[in-house]
Amino acid sequence: MGGRHGKHGKKRGGPAPVALATASEAQLRAETQAFLATSQHRGAVNRARVLVSRFPGRASEELYVHAFRQRMAALFHGGRTAEVAQALDDAVADLPGRRSELVAACVGPALRAGDAKPLVRELVRPEATPQDVEMLHDAVRRHLVHPCVLADAQDLPTDHALRAGAAAVWQAFRAVTSGPTGPTALDALREIPRRSPLAPWRMTVEAVHALYAGDVSRVEALAGAIPNDAACAPLVPVLRRLATGRGRPASDTEGALAEVLLGEPPELRARLRQLDEALAGDDSRGFVNGAIRLMPKLERANPRLATDLAVEIARQWG
């Protein structure tokens, strides 16, 4: 009973077929939009390909680029990255004059999904122009949410500025989120200039270092310098909240980011939550007893938080 439409015999929704050789421009545009509306992104790109072939012009190209962006987002969201390189090559062959836009539509979602391959493929391309490189750098600044994937990009030379910078960021980030560090922890970051696409990540790591040092004004200054469209911008409200102690996480995501920045072991975080519950339940004795037992571990993991906890113990004891 399933037939060729699946085991339930249902055909996936989509546009009614048209004769491509005789279809009007309006029909091809409508069919492309209908494919997009039903999340059939490959079909949308294929119809847009016919559109730009039969009715060339800016409007046709804009719809093609839009369909391609949607397809790239769907491929990375679904983990179907094996199709990306060929899809990009086909799109560039169709629209060679829109290469930069098509590459950007591929590289951005890839970086956010933790895949640096499309970026590296373009960085090492011999024909890459300065404008191409500038576009790629902008993609790194806006979409690199996992510096480690660029640091580990095997197809990029280890001395490439972006790979070396990402490695420095990742090493320093891991160090500062593991607890207090020495004065040399940020030395490697000095090689990242302020105009680098990795500069927002450099400032984020420096802000975390300042957070552990208790330098609230420096945390504020660094957080305020991170562009709103940078990939690491979601960390800014977390840094400010942790530095000032004001407010609660605006979302579960922000709470998770705060835990990453604090760098506390899971067991320690669980015990801290128990103390929070004791305070919320007006169980002063339970809070004080639990806090005293926790203090030695907390002093090693997060001295600043240990100091705050000691103040709260004294307040509850009194």
mmCIF file of C-alpha atoms in Angstrom:
data_model
loop_
_atom_site.group_PDB
_atom_site.id
_atom_site.type_symbol
_atom_site.label_atom_id
_atom_site.label_comp_id
_atom_site.label_asym_id
_atom_site.label_seq_id
_atom_site.Cartn_x
_atom_site.Cartn_y
_atom_site.Cartn_z
ATOM 1 C CA MET A 1 0.000 0.000 0.000
ATOM 2 C CA GLY A 2 2.905 2.337 0.673
ATOM 3 C CA GLY A 3 3.876 2.618 -2.990
ATOM 4 C CA ARG A 4 6.364 5.223 -3.993
ATOM 5 C CA HIS A 5 4.947 7.854 -1.640
ATOM 6 C CA GLY A 6 5.961 6.150 1.609
ATOM 7 C CA LYS A 7 4.503 3.518 3.852
ATOM 8 C CA HIS A 8 1.339 5.523 4.519
ATOM 9 C CA GLY A 9 0.694 6.166 0.834
ATOM 10 C CA LYS A 10 0.758 9.954 1.297
ATOM 11 C CA LYS A 11 2.484 12.243 -1.140
ATOM 12 C CA ARG A 12 4.447 15.091 0.415
ATOM 13 C CA GLY A 13 2.740 18.450 -0.055
ATOM 14 C CA GLY A 14 4.150 20.813 -2.659
ATOM 15 C CA PRO A 15 3.335 22.804 -5.755
ATOM 16 C CA ALA A 16 1.402 21.347 -8.641
ATOM 17 C CA PRO A 17 3.874 20.442 -11.403
ATOM 18 C CA VAL A 18 4.217 22.781 -14.343
ATOM 19 C CA ALA A 19 5.769 22.280 -17.772
ATOM 20 C CA LEU A 20 9.153 23.899 -17.180
ATOM 21 C CA ALA A 21 9.858 24.602 -20.839
ATOM 22 C CA THR A 22 6.664 26.596 -21.278
ATOM 23 C CA ALA A 23 6.005 27.912 -17.750
ATOM 24 C CA SER A 24 5.781 31.672 -17.328
ATOM 25 C CA GLU A 25 8.071 33.638 -15.055
ATOM 26 C CA ALA A 26 5.208 34.085 -12.593
ATOM 27 C CA GLN A 27 4.538 30.334 -12.547
ATOM 28 C CA LEU A 28 8.195 29.488 -11.881
ATOM 29 C CA ARG A 29 8.415 32.073 -9.108
ATOM 30 C CA ALA A 30 5.211 30.759 -7.542
ATOM 31 C CA GLU A 31 6.420 27.167 -7.712
ATOM 32 C CA THR A 32 9.760 28.109 -6.123
ATOM 33 C CA GLN A 33 7.937 29.862 -3.273
ATOM 34 C CA ALA A 34 5.615 26.871 -2.863
ATOM 35 C CA PHE A 35 8.590 24.531 -2.517
ATOM 36 C CA LEU A 36 10.044 26.839 0.146
ATOM 37 C CA ALA A 37 6.723 26.973 1.993
ATOM 38 C CA THR A 38 6.725 23.172 2.274
ATOM 39 C CA SER A 39 10.429 23.022 3.269
ATOM 40 C CA GLN A 40 11.401 21.301 0.010
ATOM 41 C CA HIS A 41 14.575 23.301 -0.322
ATOM 42 C CA ARG A 42 16.265 21.238 -3.020
ATOM 43 C CA GLY A 43 13.167 21.556 -5.175
ATOM 44 C CA ALA A 44 13.100 25.297 -4.561
ATOM 45 C CA VAL A 45 16.701 25.692 -5.711
ATOM 46 C CA ASN A 46 16.050 23.552 -8.789
ATOM 47 C CA ARG A 47 13.026 25.666 -9.765
ATOM 48 C CA ALA A 48 15.002 28.859 -9.143
ATOM 49 C CA ARG A 49 17.722 27.466 -11.396
ATOM 50 C CA VAL A 50 15.198 27.167 -14.226
ATOM 51 C CA LEU A 51 13.929 30.653 -13.418
ATOM 52 C CA VAL A 52 17.337 32.346 -13.758
ATOM 53 C CA SER A 53 18.069 30.344 -16.892
ATOM 54 C CA ARG A 54 14.850 31.271 -18.697
ATOM 55 C CA PHE A 55 14.214 34.689 -17.168
ATOM 56 C CA PRO A 56 17.592 36.162 -16.182
ATOM 57 C CA GLY A 57 17.615 39.309 -14.092
ATOM 58 C CA ARG A 58 18.099 40.604 -10.581
ATOM 59 C CA ALA A 59 14.684 39.531 -9.306
ATOM 60 C CA SER A 60 15.264 35.945 -10.433
ATOM 61 C CA GLU A 61 18.731 35.905 -8.912
ATOM 62 C CA GLU A 62 17.447 37.255 -5.591
ATOM 63 C CA LEU A 63 14.921 34.418 -5.328
ATOM 64 C CA TYR A 64 17.637 31.879 -6.209
ATOM 65 C CA VAL A 65 19.954 33.227 -3.479
ATOM 66 C CA HIS A 66 17.080 33.198 -0.981
ATOM 67 C CA ALA A 67 16.254 29.577 -1.812
ATOM 68 C CA PHE A 68 19.911 28.634 -1.550
ATOM 69 C CA ARG A 69 20.206 30.243 1.902
ATOM 70 C CA GLN A 70 17.211 28.257 3.073
ATOM 71 C CA ARG A 71 18.695 25.049 1.718
ATOM 72 C CA MET A 72 22.039 25.642 3.424
ATOM 73 C CA ALA A 73 20.360 26.314 6.760
ATOM 74 C CA ALA A 74 18.335 23.111 6.399
ATOM 75 C CA LEU A 75 21.362 21.014 5.443
ATOM 76 C CA PHE A 76 23.403 22.088 8.455
ATOM 77 C CA HIS A 77 20.445 21.884 10.807
ATOM 78 C CA GLY A 78 19.821 18.331 9.623
ATOM 79 C CA GLY A 79 23.493 17.339 9.690
ATOM 80 C CA ARG A 80 23.558 16.621 5.946
ATOM 81 C CA THR A 81 26.901 18.333 5.420
ATOM 82 C CA ALA A 82 28.056 15.892 2.714
ATOM 83 C CA GLU A 83 25.779 17.673 0.240
ATOM 84 C CA VAL A 84 27.097 21.162 0.938
ATOM 85 C CA ALA A 85 30.201 21.368 -1.263
ATOM 86 C CA GLN A 86 28.441 20.144 -4.415
ATOM 87 C CA ALA A 87 25.419 22.349 -3.752
ATOM 88 C CA LEU A 88 27.685 25.390 -3.452
ATOM 89 C CA ASP A 89 29.616 24.517 -6.600
ATOM 90 C CA ASP A 90 26.349 24.123 -8.543
ATOM 91 C CA ALA A 91 25.016 27.443 -7.251
ATOM 92 C CA VAL A 92 28.215 29.304 -8.130
ATOM 93 C CA ALA A 93 28.092 27.799 -11.629
ATOM 94 C CA ASP A 94 24.539 29.132 -11.980
ATOM 95 C CA LEU A 95 25.297 32.570 -10.527
ATOM 96 C CA PRO A 96 29.041 33.286 -10.805
ATOM 97 C CA GLY A 97 28.457 36.972 -10.181
ATOM 98 C CA ARG A 98 26.860 36.266 -6.775
ATOM 99 C CA ARG A 99 29.637 34.002 -5.519
ATOM 100 C CA SER A 100 30.342 35.978 -2.339
ATOM 101 C CA GLU A 101 26.692 35.903 -1.258
ATOM 102 C CA LEU A 102 26.408 32.192 -1.947
ATOM 103 C CA VAL A 103 29.594 31.409 -0.037
ATOM 104 C CA ALA A 104 28.436 33.544 2.900
ATOM 105 C CA ALA A 105 25.135 31.668 2.928
ATOM 106 C CA CYS A 106 27.130 28.461 3.309
ATOM 107 C CA VAL A 107 29.936 29.501 5.665
ATOM 108 C CA GLY A 108 27.765 31.227 8.298
ATOM 109 C CA PRO A 109 25.424 28.309 9.086
ATOM 110 C CA ALA A 110 28.394 25.934 8.926
ATOM 111 C CA LEU A 111 30.326 27.821 11.597
ATOM 112 C CA ARG A 112 27.287 28.009 13.849
ATOM 113 C CA ALA A 113 26.868 24.259 13.443
ATOM 114 C CA GLY A 114 30.515 23.703 14.439
ATOM 115 C CA ASP A 115 31.791 22.958 10.935
ATOM 116 C CA ALA A 116 34.780 24.966 9.662
ATOM 117 C CA LYS A 117 35.246 23.015 6.416
ATOM 118 C CA PRO A 118 33.379 25.439 4.114
ATOM 119 C CA LEU A 119 35.292 28.378 5.610
ATOM 120 C CA VAL A 120 38.673 26.684 5.221
ATOM 121 C CA ARG A 121 37.828 25.576 1.686
ATOM 122 C CA GLU A 122 37.338 29.223 0.728
ATOM 123 C CA LEU A 123 40.299 30.572 2.710
ATOM 124 C CA VAL A 124 42.773 28.324 0.875
ATOM 125 C CA ARG A 125 41.233 28.914 -2.559
ATOM 126 C CA PRO A 126 44.008 30.454 -4.737
ATOM 127 C CA GLU A 127 41.527 32.697 -6.561
ATOM 128 C CA ALA A 128 40.202 34.280 -3.358
ATOM 129 C CA THR A 129 40.213 38.077 -3.648
ATOM 130 C CA PRO A 130 40.756 40.547 -0.782
ATOM 131 C CA GLN A 131 36.995 41.156 -0.853
ATOM 132 C CA ASP A 132 36.383 37.419 -0.494
ATOM 133 C CA VAL A 133 38.722 37.243 2.495
ATOM 134 C CA GLU A 134 37.024 40.247 4.092
ATOM 135 C CA MET A 135 33.664 38.522 3.739
ATOM 136 C CA LEU A 136 35.047 35.332 5.285
ATOM 137 C CA HIS A 137 36.539 37.269 8.189
ATOM 138 C CA ASP A 138 33.157 38.886 8.784
ATOM 139 C CA ALA A 139 31.578 35.430 8.856
ATOM 140 C CA VAL A 140 34.099 34.346 11.500
ATOM 141 C CA ARG A 141 33.319 37.394 13.627
ATOM 142 C CA ARG A 142 29.558 36.909 13.380
ATOM 143 C CA HIS A 143 29.208 33.119 13.371
ATOM 144 C CA LEU A 144 32.181 31.383 15.041
ATOM 145 C CA VAL A 145 30.551 30.080 18.210
ATOM 146 C CA HIS A 146 33.048 27.244 18.652
ATOM 147 C CA PRO A 147 36.650 28.581 18.386
ATOM 148 C CA CYS A 148 37.959 25.037 18.810
ATOM 149 C CA VAL A 149 36.666 23.939 15.388
ATOM 150 C CA LEU A 150 38.827 26.574 13.695
ATOM 151 C CA ALA A 151 41.765 25.802 15.967
ATOM 152 C CA ASP A 152 41.517 22.148 14.901
ATOM 153 C CA ALA A 153 41.041 22.822 11.167
ATOM 154 C CA GLN A 154 43.585 20.399 9.720
ATOM 155 C CA ASP A 155 43.415 21.788 6.172
ATOM 156 C CA LEU A 156 44.530 25.236 7.347
ATOM 157 C CA PRO A 157 48.258 25.766 8.086
ATOM 158 C CA THR A 158 48.998 25.891 11.801
ATOM 159 C CA ASP A 159 50.635 29.304 11.384
ATOM 160 C CA HIS A 160 47.617 30.802 9.581
ATOM 161 C CA ALA A 161 46.536 33.874 11.557
ATOM 162 C CA LEU A 162 42.967 32.654 12.040
ATOM 163 C CA ARG A 163 43.883 29.132 13.080
ATOM 164 C CA ALA A 164 46.658 30.295 15.416
ATOM 165 C CA GLY A 165 44.385 32.968 16.873
ATOM 166 C CA ALA A 166 41.525 30.526 17.402
ATOM 167 C CA ALA A 167 43.922 28.133 19.146
ATOM 168 C CA ALA A 168 45.070 30.941 21.450
ATOM 169 C CA VAL A 169 41.474 31.906 22.224
ATOM 170 C CA TRP A 170 40.445 28.327 22.917
ATOM 171 C CA GLN A 171 43.447 27.606 25.139
ATOM 172 C CA ALA A 172 42.929 30.804 27.136
ATOM 173 C CA PHE A 173 39.156 30.274 27.352
ATOM 174 C CA ARG A 174 39.604 26.798 28.784
ATOM 175 C CA ALA A 175 42.156 28.133 31.263
ATOM 176 C CA VAL A 176 40.098 31.047 32.569
ATOM 177 C CA THR A 177 36.860 29.043 32.828
ATOM 178 C CA SER A 178 38.651 26.453 34.938
ATOM 179 C CA GLY A 179 39.177 28.982 37.745
ATOM 180 C CA PRO A 180 41.656 31.679 38.742
ATOM 181 C CA THR A 181 44.772 31.862 36.569
ATOM 182 C CA GLY A 182 48.205 33.430 36.748
ATOM 183 C CA PRO A 183 49.339 36.640 35.049
ATOM 184 C CA THR A 184 50.601 34.808 31.947
ATOM 185 C CA ALA A 185 47.284 33.110 31.121
ATOM 186 C CA LEU A 186 46.406 35.704 28.497
ATOM 187 C CA ASP A 187 49.834 36.168 26.926
ATOM 188 C CA ALA A 188 48.933 34.289 23.742
ATOM 189 C CA LEU A 189 45.979 36.601 23.132
ATOM 190 C CA ARG A 190 48.317 39.530 22.539
ATOM 191 C CA GLU A 191 48.944 38.187 19.040
ATOM 192 C CA ILE A 192 45.300 38.840 18.145
ATOM 193 C CA PRO A 193 44.965 42.445 16.925
ATOM 194 C CA ARG A 194 41.895 44.511 17.725
ATOM 195 C CA ARG A 195 40.853 44.468 14.054
ATOM 196 C CA SER A 196 40.954 40.669 13.897
ATOM 197 C CA PRO A 197 37.632 38.836 13.456
ATOM 198 C CA LEU A 198 38.648 36.982 16.621
ATOM 199 C CA ALA A 199 38.893 40.224 18.632
ATOM 200 C CA PRO A 200 35.404 39.794 20.172
ATOM 201 C CA TRP A 201 36.456 36.382 21.462
ATOM 202 C CA ARG A 202 39.694 37.875 22.810
ATOM 203 C CA MET A 203 37.693 40.488 24.750
ATOM 204 C CA THR A 204 35.333 37.802 26.039
ATOM 205 C CA VAL A 205 38.199 35.750 27.446
ATOM 206 C CA GLU A 206 39.790 38.852 28.950
ATOM 207 C CA ALA A 207 36.439 39.709 30.563
ATOM 208 C CA VAL A 208 36.197 36.245 32.131
ATOM 209 C CA HIS A 209 39.728 36.695 33.479
ATOM 210 C CA ALA A 210 38.703 40.053 34.941
ATOM 211 C CA LEU A 211 35.594 38.440 36.411
ATOM 212 C CA TYR A 212 37.685 36.010 38.436
ATOM 213 C CA ALA A 213 39.969 38.853 39.490
ATOM 214 C CA GLY A 214 36.962 40.749 40.829
ATOM 215 C CA ASP A 215 37.580 43.687 38.476
ATOM 216 C CA VAL A 216 33.969 44.639 37.782
ATOM 217 C CA SER A 217 34.795 47.855 35.929
ATOM 218 C CA ARG A 218 37.052 46.013 33.483
ATOM 219 C CA VAL A 219 34.403 43.349 32.904
ATOM 220 C CA GLU A 220 31.928 46.122 32.073
ATOM 221 C CA ALA A 221 34.390 47.887 29.770
ATOM 222 C CA LEU A 222 35.269 44.736 27.848
ATOM 223 C CA ALA A 223 31.684 43.506 27.643
ATOM 224 C CA GLY A 224 30.595 46.901 26.349
ATOM 225 C CA ALA A 225 33.169 46.734 23.539
ATOM 226 C CA ILE A 226 31.910 43.406 22.155
ATOM 227 C CA PRO A 227 29.771 44.090 19.050
ATOM 228 C CA ASN A 228 26.124 43.128 19.305
ATOM 229 C CA ASP A 229 26.345 40.965 16.178
ATOM 230 C CA ALA A 230 29.462 39.044 17.261
ATOM 231 C CA ALA A 231 29.112 35.287 17.711
ATOM 232 C CA CYS A 232 30.066 35.573 21.379
ATOM 233 C CA ALA A 233 27.647 38.469 22.096
ATOM 234 C CA PRO A 234 25.210 36.162 23.986
ATOM 235 C CA LEU A 235 27.883 35.916 26.690
ATOM 236 C CA VAL A 236 27.767 39.675 27.369
ATOM 237 C CA PRO A 237 24.654 39.724 29.621
ATOM 238 C CA VAL A 238 25.987 36.644 31.417
ATOM 239 C CA LEU A 239 29.297 38.359 32.141
ATOM 240 C CA ARG A 240 27.547 41.464 33.415
ATOM 241 C CA ARG A 241 25.206 39.484 35.637
ATOM 242 C CA LEU A 242 28.030 37.447 37.124
ATOM 243 C CA ALA A 243 30.162 40.554 37.660
ATOM 244 C CA THR A 244 27.473 42.627 39.368
ATOM 245 C CA GLY A 245 25.494 39.863 41.026
ATOM 246 C CA ARG A 246 22.286 41.536 39.840
ATOM 247 C CA GLY A 247 19.450 39.797 38.083
ATOM 248 C CA ARG A 248 18.682 36.217 37.174
ATOM 249 C CA PRO A 249 19.323 34.336 33.920
ATOM 250 C CA ALA A 250 16.936 35.536 31.226
ATOM 251 C CA SER A 251 16.737 32.013 29.801
ATOM 252 C CA ASP A 252 17.922 28.442 30.283
ATOM 253 C CA THR A 253 20.574 29.135 27.652
ATOM 254 C CA GLU A 254 21.921 32.097 29.605
ATOM 255 C CA GLY A 255 22.017 29.977 32.758
ATOM 256 C CA ALA A 256 23.979 27.284 30.945
ATOM 257 C CA LEU A 257 26.440 29.874 29.625
ATOM 258 C CA ALA A 258 26.926 31.177 33.157
ATOM 259 C CA GLU A 259 27.843 27.695 34.338
ATOM 260 C CA VAL A 260 30.401 27.410 31.532
ATOM 261 C CA LEU A 261 31.983 30.742 32.465
ATOM 262 C CA LEU A 262 32.117 29.881 36.147
ATOM 263 C CA GLY A 263 33.859 26.645 35.273
ATOM 264 C CA GLU A 264 32.630 24.848 38.383
ATOM 265 C CA PRO A 265 32.589 21.028 38.353
ATOM 266 C CA PRO A 266 29.094 19.513 37.974
ATOM 267 C CA GLU A 267 29.173 18.085 41.519
ATOM 268 C CA LEU A 268 30.032 21.510 42.910
ATOM 269 C CA ARG A 269 27.236 23.155 40.946
ATOM 270 C CA ALA A 270 24.775 20.573 42.285
ATOM 271 C CA ARG A 271 25.791 21.328 45.871
ATOM 272 C CA LEU A 272 25.526 25.063 45.247
ATOM 273 C CA ARG A 273 21.987 24.531 43.985
ATOM 274 C CA GLN A 274 21.199 22.669 47.212
ATOM 275 C CA LEU A 275 22.389 25.705 49.177
ATOM 276 C CA ASP A 276 20.174 27.948 47.054
ATOM 277 C CA GLU A 277 17.215 25.692 47.840
ATOM 278 C CA ALA A 278 18.017 25.828 51.555
ATOM 279 C CA LEU A 279 18.051 29.626 51.450
ATOM 280 C CA ALA A 280 14.826 29.739 49.460
ATOM 281 C CA GLY A 281 13.215 27.478 52.074
ATOM 282 C CA ASP A 282 14.441 29.610 55.013
ATOM 283 C CA ASP A 283 16.516 26.651 56.223
ATOM 284 C CA SER A 284 19.362 28.655 57.742
ATOM 285 C CA ARG A 285 20.801 25.734 59.680
ATOM 286 C CA GLY A 286 20.864 23.480 56.610
ATOM 287 C CA PHE A 287 22.446 26.281 54.574
ATOM 288 C CA VAL A 288 25.192 26.988 57.128
ATOM 289 C CA ASN A 289 26.055 23.315 57.664
ATOM 290 C CA GLY A 290 26.158 22.612 53.929
ATOM 291 C CA ALA A 291 28.144 25.761 53.167
ATOM 292 C CA ILE A 292 30.797 25.006 55.777
ATOM 293 C CA ARG A 293 31.315 21.509 54.349
ATOM 294 C CA LEU A 294 31.495 22.927 50.824
ATOM 295 C CA MET A 295 33.879 25.798 51.581
ATOM 296 C CA PRO A 296 37.238 23.957 51.121
ATOM 297 C CA LYS A 297 36.331 22.781 47.609
ATOM 298 C CA LEU A 298 34.834 26.126 46.675
ATOM 299 C CA GLU A 299 37.945 28.031 47.768
ATOM 300 C CA ARG A 300 39.996 25.980 45.292
ATOM 301 C CA ALA A 301 37.505 26.190 42.415
ATOM 302 C CA ASN A 302 36.195 29.734 42.755
ATOM 303 C CA PRO A 303 37.749 31.902 45.496
ATOM 304 C CA ARG A 304 35.563 34.895 44.703
ATOM 305 C CA LEU A 305 32.377 32.875 45.119
ATOM 306 C CA ALA A 306 33.832 31.342 48.297
ATOM 307 C CA THR A 307 34.249 34.841 49.722
ATOM 308 C CA ASP A 308 30.641 35.697 48.885
ATOM 309 C CA LEU A 309 29.521 32.443 50.478
ATOM 310 C CA ALA A 310 31.510 33.195 53.643
ATOM 311 C CA VAL A 311 29.720 36.543 53.938
ATOM 312 C CA GLU A 312 26.363 34.805 53.576
ATOM 313 C CA ILE A 313 27.341 32.208 56.207
ATOM 314 C CA ALA A 314 28.147 34.997 58.640
ATOM 315 C CA ARG A 315 24.835 36.681 57.898
ATOM 316 C CA GLN A 316 22.838 33.483 58.351
ATOM 317 C CA TRP A 317 24.790 32.531 61.494
ATOM 318 C CA GLY A 318 23.992 35.869 63.030
#
